Amino acid sequence: MHELELILGLLVAVAALVTIARRIGAPYPILLVLGGLALGFVPGLPRVALDPEIVLLLFLPPILFAAAFFTSVRDFRANLRPIALLALGLVLATTTVVGVVAHAALGLPWAVAFTLGAILSPPDAVAATAIVQRLGIPRRIVTILEGESLVNDASGLVAYRFGVAAVVTGVFSPWQAAGQFVVMAAGGVVIGLLVGWVVSWVVRHLDDPPVEITVSLVVPFAAYLPAEILHVSGVLAAVTAGVYFGYRSPRLLSSGTRLQARAVWDVFIFLINGLVFILIGLQLPDVADGIAGRPLATLLGYGLLISLAVILVRFAWVFPATYLPRLLSRRLRERDPNPPWQNVVIVAFTGLRGVVSLAAALALPLTVAGGAPFPERDLILFLTFCVILATLVGQGLLLPPLIRRLGVTADDSAEREEAEARRRAIEAALLRLDELEREEWTHEGAIAYLRTAYAKRARVLDARFGQPGHAHSPNGSHDHAHADGSDHLEDHRVMLDRFLRLQRELLAAERALVITLRDEGAINDETLHSIERDLDLEELRVGG
C-alpha cells in the first residue's frame, strides 16, 4: 500500500500544482519541478527515487508517440534542414563542447567528460513545447522545436551509450560509433514503420472503440521494446510508429473512436508529464546526499559553468546554422529567406533540459570494468540537476518576458490555411448536395434546408476570419429554404432518417476533401485534426 499511497499523493500534488500554475499564468512544468523540490525537503515524507529504467521504458515512449502522432509530415519535411541541424548537429556539438569544458575546467577524464556532454545534449521533449505553445509565437518556431524534440533524444542517447561504453571498457572508436549510429537509427525507423503498418492493419479490422484505444496505448511500447532488444533506437521506433499511425488515422478510426481516444490520451499524457516533472524536483535530496562533503561554492561554480556552456553552445550553433547556409546558397535564400533575428533568438533560447537528461545520469553504472567505481558519478548527477534547473526553471521563466520584449507574435498563416480548407470543405458538401438532389430518396425541403445551413456556415466563417467567402452551390439556389421542410421531417420518422443520411453524406464529402488537401500538402496535419474534430462531433450528433 505504501507505493499506492505515494502515487496517489503525487497525483494530488500534480493536480494542485497545475491548477496553481494556470491561475497565476505560469508554465506548469516549471511549477511542478519547483513543487517537487519543495516536497523533497518536507520532513517525514518518504524519499522518492526515480528509476531510470521506468523513465526510459514507461514514460518516454508514450510521450514521444503522442507528440509524433500529431506531427505534421508536411511541415516536418519542409523544416527538415533546421530540424536535422538541431537534432543531430547541435547534439554532437553540445556533447563535444561540454566535454571539452568539463575536462579542462573540472579535470574530468575525457570519456567521463564526453559522457556528461551526451547526457546534457538533448533538450527536453516536452518542456519547450509545453511552454512555447501557449505564448503565441510563429508556427514555424513551434514546428522546429517539436521536430527537434522528436529526434534529438535518439542522437543524444546513442552518444550517451558510446560514452558510457568508453568509460566502462576504456575503448572508443569514432568511426565505429558513427557506423553503429547509422545502423541504430535506420533499424529504429524500420521497426517503427513495421509496427505502425501492423497496428494500422489490426485497427482497420476492428470496430470497437475501447479495444482500438487500448491498442493505441500499447503501440509506443510495441515499437520501443523490440527496438531496444535488437539494440537499435527505441526512440526513433516509437516516433516513427507515431508519425505513421497518426498519418493513417483519419482513414482508419471512426469519429467516435477518435474523440474518445483523444480524451483518453490527453489525460494519460497529462498524468505522465505531471509525474515526470514533479519527480525531477523530488530527486534533489538524493543528489545532494551524493555530493555531501564537497565545498558548496565550488560545486555551484561547476554547475554554473556547465550550464553556461550548454546554453551558449546553442546560441553559437543556432545563428550560423540559420544564416550561413542562406549566405552560401542563393537558391536556398530565394526559396526560404532569412528569418527575423528575433525568431532565431527564441529558438536559441529554448534549449530546456529535463527528464531524459536526468534519467540518463541516473542510469550511469555504479562500477566500471574491474569493479572500480564509475568516475565522478555523483558529480555528474549534480551537474545534470544544475543544468535542468538553470534551463527548465531559469530560462523557462525568462522565456515569456523575452518573447514579449522581442515583439515576437504568432503569424496568421495557420488561421488562413484553416479558413481556406473549411471553405473548400463547404464547397465539396454543396457539390455533393447537388449530386444527391437527383436521388429519389432525398426531399426538396431537406435539400433546401441544408443549402441554407451551409450558406450560414460560410457567412460565419467569413465573419470569423474576416475574408470574403466563395462557397456556393453550383445551381445558386442555396439561399431559398423551405420553412415547411424541417416541420415535415419532424413529423415523419422516415423523412428524418433520410435527412440524417443526407447529413452524413455531406460530412463524408467534407472529410474526404480535407484528407485529400492534407495528402496533397495544401494543409498540414494540425489543420486536418482541427477540422476533423468538428466533423466528428457533428457526425456523432447526427448518429454517424
XYZ file of C-alpha atoms in Angstrom:
544
model
C 0.000 0.000 0.000
C 2.953 2.323 0.525
C 3.639 2.708 -3.218
C -0.051 3.130 -3.996
C -0.435 5.859 -1.391
C 2.689 7.568 -2.718
C 1.435 7.546 -6.317
C -1.967 8.864 -5.276
C -0.296 11.589 -3.229
C 1.857 12.614 -6.186
C -1.190 12.750 -8.465
C -2.953 15.023 -5.981
C 0.170 17.218 -5.853
C 0.278 17.348 -9.665
C -3.387 18.404 -9.855
C -2.908 21.095 -7.211
C 0.313 22.498 -8.702
C -1.047 22.585 -12.269
C -4.178 24.377 -11.008
C -1.992 26.966 -9.276
C 0.171 27.316 -12.389
C -2.848 28.037 -14.574
C -4.264 30.506 -12.063
C -1.049 32.535 -11.982
C -0.292 32.061 -15.678
C 2.991 30.185 -15.161
C 4.151 27.226 -17.308
C 3.135 24.101 -15.410
C 6.395 22.132 -15.932
C 8.310 24.812 -14.020
C 5.908 24.872 -11.086
C 5.889 21.077 -10.915
C 9.681 20.962 -10.698
C 9.717 23.651 -8.010
C 6.914 21.876 -6.171
C 8.864 18.636 -6.284
C 11.904 20.445 -4.910
C 9.865 21.761 -2.005
C 8.239 18.400 -1.298
C 11.601 16.664 -1.357
C 12.711 18.528 1.767
C 9.480 18.200 3.766
C 10.363 16.320 6.971
C 8.758 12.913 7.329
C 7.895 12.421 3.662
C 9.403 9.284 2.110
C 12.234 9.633 -0.393
C 11.146 9.028 -3.979
C 13.887 7.506 -6.119
C 13.435 7.937 -9.862
C 14.203 4.643 -11.580
C 15.843 5.494 -14.942
C 14.518 2.285 -16.487
C 10.963 3.382 -15.670
C 11.562 6.760 -17.313
C 13.116 5.342 -20.450
C 10.634 2.471 -20.745
C 7.300 3.676 -19.318
C 7.409 7.460 -19.651
C 9.434 8.298 -22.752
C 7.765 6.083 -25.435
C 4.165 7.321 -24.938
C 5.287 10.956 -24.665
C 7.196 10.742 -27.939
C 4.490 8.666 -29.632
C 1.756 11.168 -28.752
C 3.859 14.094 -29.990
C 4.699 12.226 -33.202
C 1.050 11.259 -33.777
C 0.090 14.924 -34.216
C 3.230 15.918 -36.090
C 2.610 17.417 -39.494
C 4.520 15.379 -42.058
C 4.378 18.298 -44.486
C 5.790 20.809 -42.005
C 8.399 18.361 -40.698
C 9.611 17.713 -44.232
C 9.607 21.432 -45.051
C 11.766 22.153 -41.993
C 13.930 19.045 -42.203
C 17.173 21.003 -42.640
C 16.904 23.146 -39.453
C 15.485 20.189 -37.500
C 18.385 17.947 -38.545
C 20.930 20.654 -37.755
C 19.488 20.940 -34.238
C 18.672 17.297 -33.522
C 21.906 15.866 -34.910
C 24.482 18.611 -35.394
C 23.747 20.543 -32.205
C 23.578 17.355 -30.113
C 27.081 16.408 -31.244
C 28.330 19.984 -30.830
C 26.933 20.162 -27.282
C 28.469 16.805 -26.414
C 31.854 17.996 -27.665
C 31.840 21.479 -26.136
C 30.581 20.348 -22.730
C 33.088 17.503 -22.802
C 35.985 19.887 -23.510
C 34.845 22.337 -20.804
C 34.336 19.557 -18.242
C 37.780 18.123 -18.970
C 39.608 21.451 -18.984
C 37.874 23.184 -16.065
C 36.722 20.312 -13.858
C 39.508 17.854 -14.598
C 37.162 15.025 -15.611
C 38.703 12.241 -17.711
C 37.936 12.619 -21.418
C 35.498 9.700 -21.624
C 33.657 10.838 -18.483
C 33.546 14.435 -19.728
C 32.048 13.424 -23.080
C 29.529 11.206 -21.289
C 28.409 14.274 -19.333
C 28.131 16.172 -22.625
C 25.988 13.416 -24.135
C 23.722 13.411 -21.057
C 23.134 17.151 -21.389
C 22.926 17.298 -25.191
C 19.201 16.662 -25.881
C 16.649 19.348 -24.861
C 13.534 18.019 -23.200
C 10.861 16.578 -25.482
C 8.003 18.168 -23.531
C 9.130 21.222 -21.612
C 9.891 23.554 -24.508
C 6.704 22.942 -26.471
C 4.578 22.915 -23.291
C 5.842 26.432 -22.657
C 6.031 27.937 -26.155
C 2.680 26.639 -27.429
C 0.816 28.900 -25.021
C 2.867 32.001 -25.808
C 1.625 32.837 -29.294
C 4.796 32.508 -31.353
C 5.088 31.791 -35.089
C 4.022 28.306 -36.042
C 7.338 27.570 -37.743
C 9.241 28.024 -34.475
C 6.943 25.542 -32.747
C 7.342 23.102 -35.653
C 11.134 23.280 -35.491
C 11.224 22.859 -31.704
C 8.769 19.949 -31.800
C 10.649 18.288 -34.649
C 13.946 18.708 -32.793
C 12.491 17.144 -29.646
C 11.282 14.092 -31.580
C 14.722 13.217 -32.951
C 17.311 14.630 -30.569
C 16.622 12.082 -27.810
C 17.715 9.348 -30.191
C 21.000 11.030 -31.139
C 21.690 12.075 -27.547
C 21.044 8.616 -26.102
C 23.179 6.952 -28.778
C 26.074 9.305 -27.963
C 25.464 8.571 -24.283
C 25.728 4.812 -24.825
C 29.054 5.147 -26.598
C 30.347 7.485 -23.905
C 29.407 5.079 -21.113
C 30.942 2.177 -23.024
C 34.169 4.151 -23.394
C 34.294 4.831 -19.632
C 33.490 1.240 -18.666
C 35.776 -0.514 -21.160
C 38.342 2.186 -21.829
C 37.926 1.681 -25.601
C 36.326 4.103 -28.075
C 36.407 4.275 -31.882
C 34.787 7.327 -33.551
C 34.391 5.511 -36.890
C 32.782 2.505 -35.241
C 30.477 4.809 -33.284
C 29.411 6.644 -36.465
C 28.665 3.378 -38.261
C 26.689 1.987 -35.349
C 24.734 5.237 -35.077
C 23.571 4.882 -38.686
C 22.602 1.247 -38.098
C 20.750 2.060 -34.869
C 18.859 4.965 -36.442
C 17.897 3.015 -39.581
C 16.891 -0.019 -37.517
C 14.672 2.084 -35.278
C 12.909 3.653 -38.264
C 12.340 0.251 -39.899
C 10.879 -1.264 -36.731
C 8.672 1.794 -36.229
C 7.309 1.538 -39.777
C 6.688 -2.188 -39.361
C 4.843 -1.745 -36.064
C 2.843 1.176 -37.487
C 1.814 -0.891 -40.511
C 0.807 -3.916 -38.406
C -1.206 -1.800 -35.964
C -2.915 0.036 -38.825
C -3.931 -3.310 -40.323
C -5.294 -4.510 -36.969
C -7.235 -1.317 -36.293
C -8.737 -1.361 -39.793
C -10.377 -4.691 -38.939
C -11.748 -3.537 -35.585
C -14.931 -1.648 -34.821
C -14.773 -1.378 -31.045
C -13.579 1.978 -29.628
C -12.376 0.666 -26.215
C -10.353 -2.074 -27.913
C -8.922 0.322 -30.508
C -7.926 2.815 -27.797
C -6.283 0.021 -25.803
C -4.311 -0.976 -28.896
C -3.191 2.632 -29.372
C -1.894 2.711 -25.786
C 0.208 -0.383 -26.466
C 1.711 0.856 -29.760
C 4.552 3.018 -28.341
C 5.787 0.127 -26.201
C 5.320 -2.362 -29.042
C 7.698 -0.214 -31.096
C 10.161 0.763 -28.358
C 10.754 -2.626 -26.703
C 11.659 -4.709 -29.795
C 13.971 -1.953 -30.977
C 15.802 -1.872 -27.650
C 16.020 -5.667 -27.563
C 17.613 -5.595 -31.027
C 19.965 -2.784 -29.896
C 18.608 -0.172 -32.274
C 16.951 3.144 -31.449
C 13.749 2.604 -29.485
C 13.159 6.357 -29.508
C 13.105 6.540 -33.312
C 10.950 3.394 -33.424
C 8.303 4.989 -31.168
C 8.461 8.276 -33.086
C 8.205 6.589 -36.488
C 5.272 4.440 -35.375
C 3.534 7.566 -34.065
C 4.023 9.526 -37.289
C 2.862 6.587 -39.440
C -0.192 5.761 -37.330
C -1.116 9.433 -36.964
C -0.941 9.960 -40.724
C -3.170 6.935 -41.376
C -5.636 7.539 -38.514
C -8.115 9.767 -40.426
C -8.890 6.795 -42.691
C -8.652 4.102 -40.001
C -10.570 5.356 -36.973
C -14.255 6.124 -36.662
C -15.398 9.513 -35.386
C -16.411 8.073 -32.019
C -13.091 6.281 -31.570
C -11.123 9.411 -32.435
C -12.992 11.575 -29.938
C -12.728 9.016 -27.137
C -9.075 8.264 -27.894
C -8.188 11.961 -27.870
C -9.742 12.357 -24.420
C -8.004 9.254 -23.052
C -4.615 10.218 -24.472
C -4.918 13.831 -23.261
C -5.415 12.646 -19.674
C -2.770 9.912 -19.997
C -0.067 12.262 -21.301
C -1.028 14.938 -18.780
C -0.536 12.478 -15.909
C 2.770 11.200 -17.306
C 4.124 14.715 -17.824
C 2.950 15.775 -14.390
C 4.602 12.825 -12.671
C 7.811 13.262 -14.671
C 8.305 16.922 -13.780
C 7.416 16.556 -10.116
C 9.731 13.535 -9.869
C 12.576 15.652 -11.241
C 12.217 18.016 -8.298
C 11.972 15.156 -5.809
C 15.416 13.874 -6.783
C 17.317 16.796 -5.251
C 17.711 15.286 -1.753
C 19.362 12.160 -3.178
C 21.564 14.259 -5.468
C 22.566 16.445 -2.509
C 23.479 13.364 -0.449
C 25.798 12.177 -3.201
C 27.948 15.313 -3.164
C 27.845 15.915 0.605
C 31.238 16.887 1.971
C 32.388 18.766 -1.110
C 32.728 22.589 -0.976
C 29.333 24.010 -1.900
C 30.748 27.132 -3.547
C 32.966 25.032 -5.803
C 30.077 22.760 -6.764
C 27.814 25.702 -7.571
C 30.600 27.229 -9.643
C 30.925 23.988 -11.604
C 27.160 23.867 -12.089
C 27.074 27.461 -13.336
C 29.988 26.844 -15.712
C 28.467 23.727 -17.287
C 25.041 25.404 -17.521
C 26.569 28.376 -19.348
C 28.389 26.013 -21.701
C 25.116 24.219 -22.527
C 23.237 27.489 -23.087
C 25.938 29.342 -25.018
C 26.789 26.488 -27.386
C 23.179 26.513 -28.541
C 23.393 30.225 -29.351
C 26.746 29.717 -31.040
C 25.257 26.948 -33.176
C 21.767 28.270 -33.999
C 22.746 31.613 -35.542
C 25.359 30.280 -38.008
C 23.157 27.242 -38.771
C 20.327 29.637 -39.650
C 22.116 32.264 -41.701
C 25.269 30.610 -43.087
C 23.504 28.148 -45.459
C 21.457 31.024 -46.895
C 24.566 33.121 -47.271
C 26.262 30.353 -49.251
C 23.245 29.328 -51.363
C 21.256 31.848 -53.377
C 18.780 29.128 -54.260
C 18.044 28.485 -50.575
C 17.910 32.221 -49.930
C 15.261 32.704 -52.622
C 13.231 29.700 -51.566
C 13.453 30.393 -47.832
C 14.503 33.969 -46.977
C 16.314 34.821 -43.763
C 14.007 34.692 -40.733
C 13.918 37.672 -38.350
C 16.753 37.553 -35.839
C 14.196 37.735 -33.038
C 12.784 34.342 -34.092
C 16.282 32.872 -34.121
C 16.853 34.151 -30.573
C 13.729 32.319 -29.390
C 14.897 29.043 -30.954
C 18.352 29.513 -29.429
C 16.905 30.331 -26.002
C 14.564 27.337 -25.892
C 17.024 24.560 -25.128
C 15.417 23.381 -21.897
C 16.733 20.165 -20.358
C 14.522 17.728 -18.483
C 13.738 14.156 -17.658
C 15.768 12.390 -20.375
C 18.988 14.014 -19.159
C 18.197 13.146 -15.539
C 17.245 9.564 -16.395
C 20.456 9.123 -18.387
C 22.523 10.424 -15.482
C 20.743 8.157 -13.006
C 21.270 5.188 -15.345
C 25.058 5.504 -15.209
C 26.569 2.225 -13.994
C 27.960 2.145 -10.470
C 31.211 0.431 -11.489
C 33.493 0.048 -14.492
C 35.445 -2.963 -15.734
C 37.460 -4.385 -12.856
C 34.958 -3.293 -10.205
C 36.212 0.269 -9.658
C 33.524 2.942 -9.036
C 32.275 4.873 -12.064
C 34.395 8.056 -12.044
C 32.628 11.134 -10.632
C 29.160 9.622 -10.918
C 27.736 11.775 -8.091
C 29.243 14.935 -9.580
C 27.676 14.142 -12.967
C 24.289 13.753 -11.271
C 24.689 17.085 -9.500
C 25.785 18.914 -12.659
C 22.871 17.421 -14.607
C 20.457 18.656 -11.961
C 22.043 22.123 -12.049
C 21.611 22.341 -15.825
C 17.985 21.205 -15.579
C 17.247 23.910 -13.004
C 19.139 26.582 -14.955
C 17.419 25.812 -18.270
C 13.984 24.464 -17.376
C 13.300 26.811 -14.466
C 15.621 29.725 -15.222
C 15.216 30.014 -18.991
C 11.635 28.760 -18.799
C 10.646 31.649 -16.528
C 12.528 34.179 -18.665
C 11.099 32.949 -21.972
C 7.640 34.652 -21.800
C 9.029 38.134 -20.994
C 11.762 37.632 -23.614
C 9.153 36.863 -26.267
C 7.187 39.962 -25.312
C 10.350 42.076 -25.241
C 11.391 40.947 -28.707
C 7.901 41.542 -30.057
C 7.598 38.020 -31.451
C 3.971 37.187 -32.188
C 2.107 34.395 -33.885
C 1.503 34.766 -37.596
C -1.891 34.176 -39.168
C -0.752 31.570 -41.704
C -2.348 28.712 -39.768
C -5.663 30.558 -39.483
C -5.691 31.447 -43.154
C -4.895 27.869 -44.096
C -7.684 26.533 -41.891
C -10.170 29.090 -43.205
C -9.430 28.145 -46.812
C -9.724 24.434 -46.017
C -13.080 24.960 -44.302
C -14.374 26.971 -47.258
C -13.349 24.263 -49.683
C -14.978 21.641 -47.444
C -18.228 23.620 -47.584
C -17.980 23.760 -51.372
C -17.401 19.996 -51.503
C -20.506 19.440 -49.371
C -22.608 21.679 -51.615
C -21.367 19.900 -54.731
C -22.312 16.588 -53.147
C -25.691 18.047 -52.225
C -26.335 18.924 -55.871
C -25.490 15.344 -56.832
C -27.802 13.915 -54.170
C -30.645 16.204 -55.198
C -31.250 13.886 -58.149
C -31.618 10.839 -55.905
C -35.151 9.561 -55.319
C -34.748 9.185 -51.571
C -33.905 12.866 -50.976
C -36.503 15.511 -50.173
C -36.735 19.007 -51.588
C -37.239 20.570 -48.171
C -34.191 18.800 -46.738
C -32.047 19.861 -49.686
C -33.116 23.485 -49.304
C -32.650 23.435 -45.537
C -29.107 22.086 -45.799
C -28.185 24.579 -48.515
C -29.245 27.353 -46.163
C -27.346 25.779 -43.274
C -24.125 25.585 -45.299
C -24.585 29.121 -46.570
C -24.875 30.246 -42.953
C -21.676 28.319 -42.093
C -19.891 30.140 -44.910
C -21.062 33.521 -43.584
C -19.943 32.645 -40.042
C -16.578 31.593 -41.442
C -16.265 34.915 -43.271
C -17.074 36.827 -40.097
C -14.621 34.758 -38.041
C -11.668 35.128 -40.367
C -12.565 38.452 -41.946
C -12.228 37.289 -45.535
C -14.800 37.129 -48.320
C -16.190 33.663 -48.752
C -16.753 31.948 -52.049
C -18.592 28.805 -51.020
C -21.638 28.407 -53.193
C -23.853 25.805 -54.693
C -23.353 25.413 -58.449
C -27.053 25.878 -59.100
C -27.118 29.021 -56.964
C -30.285 28.052 -55.129
C -28.967 27.626 -51.612
C -30.448 30.855 -50.284
C -34.041 29.668 -50.676
C -35.006 27.418 -47.790
C -38.452 25.989 -47.374
C -39.549 26.550 -43.825
C -42.016 23.661 -44.060
C -39.158 21.232 -44.829
C -37.982 20.910 -41.283
C -41.554 20.609 -39.995
C -42.199 17.829 -42.467
C -39.074 15.984 -41.351
C -40.035 16.213 -37.703
C -43.482 14.784 -38.418
C -42.328 11.727 -40.270
C -39.729 9.324 -38.957
C -38.729 8.023 -42.348
C -38.094 11.553 -43.571
C -35.939 12.229 -40.508
C -33.841 9.145 -41.241
C -33.343 10.316 -44.811
C -32.405 13.769 -43.606
C -29.772 12.347 -41.243
C -28.461 10.148 -44.043
C -28.172 13.216 -46.213
C -26.189 14.995 -43.497
C -23.836 12.030 -43.155
C -23.224 12.059 -46.900
C -22.259 15.729 -46.770
C -19.987 15.210 -43.763
C -18.283 12.366 -45.621
C -17.717 14.675 -48.584
C -16.182 17.316 -46.309
C -13.971 14.757 -44.602
C -12.745 13.277 -47.890
C -11.892 16.725 -49.222
C -9.941 17.730 -46.113
C -7.955 14.471 -46.104
C -7.174 15.000 -49.788
C -5.930 18.508 -49.050
C -3.650 17.071 -46.357
C -2.361 14.349 -48.686
C -1.630 16.942 -51.382
C 0.235 19.157 -48.906
C -2.239 22.020 -49.144
C -2.839 21.868 -45.372
C -0.884 20.369 -42.510
C -1.973 17.682 -40.082
C -2.786 20.201 -37.368
C -5.357 21.863 -39.623
C -6.721 18.452 -40.600
C -7.168 17.418 -36.946
C -8.842 20.726 -36.075
C -11.449 20.384 -38.830
C -11.707 16.628 -38.306
C -12.712 17.121 -34.672
C -15.627 19.378 -35.657
C -16.742 16.863 -38.277
C -16.500 14.023 -35.744
C -18.667 15.888 -33.252
C -21.243 16.669 -35.944
C -21.237 13.064 -37.134
C -21.938 11.814 -33.624
C -24.744 14.348 -33.306
C -26.481 13.036 -36.420
C -25.932 9.431 -35.387
C -22.937 8.568 -37.584
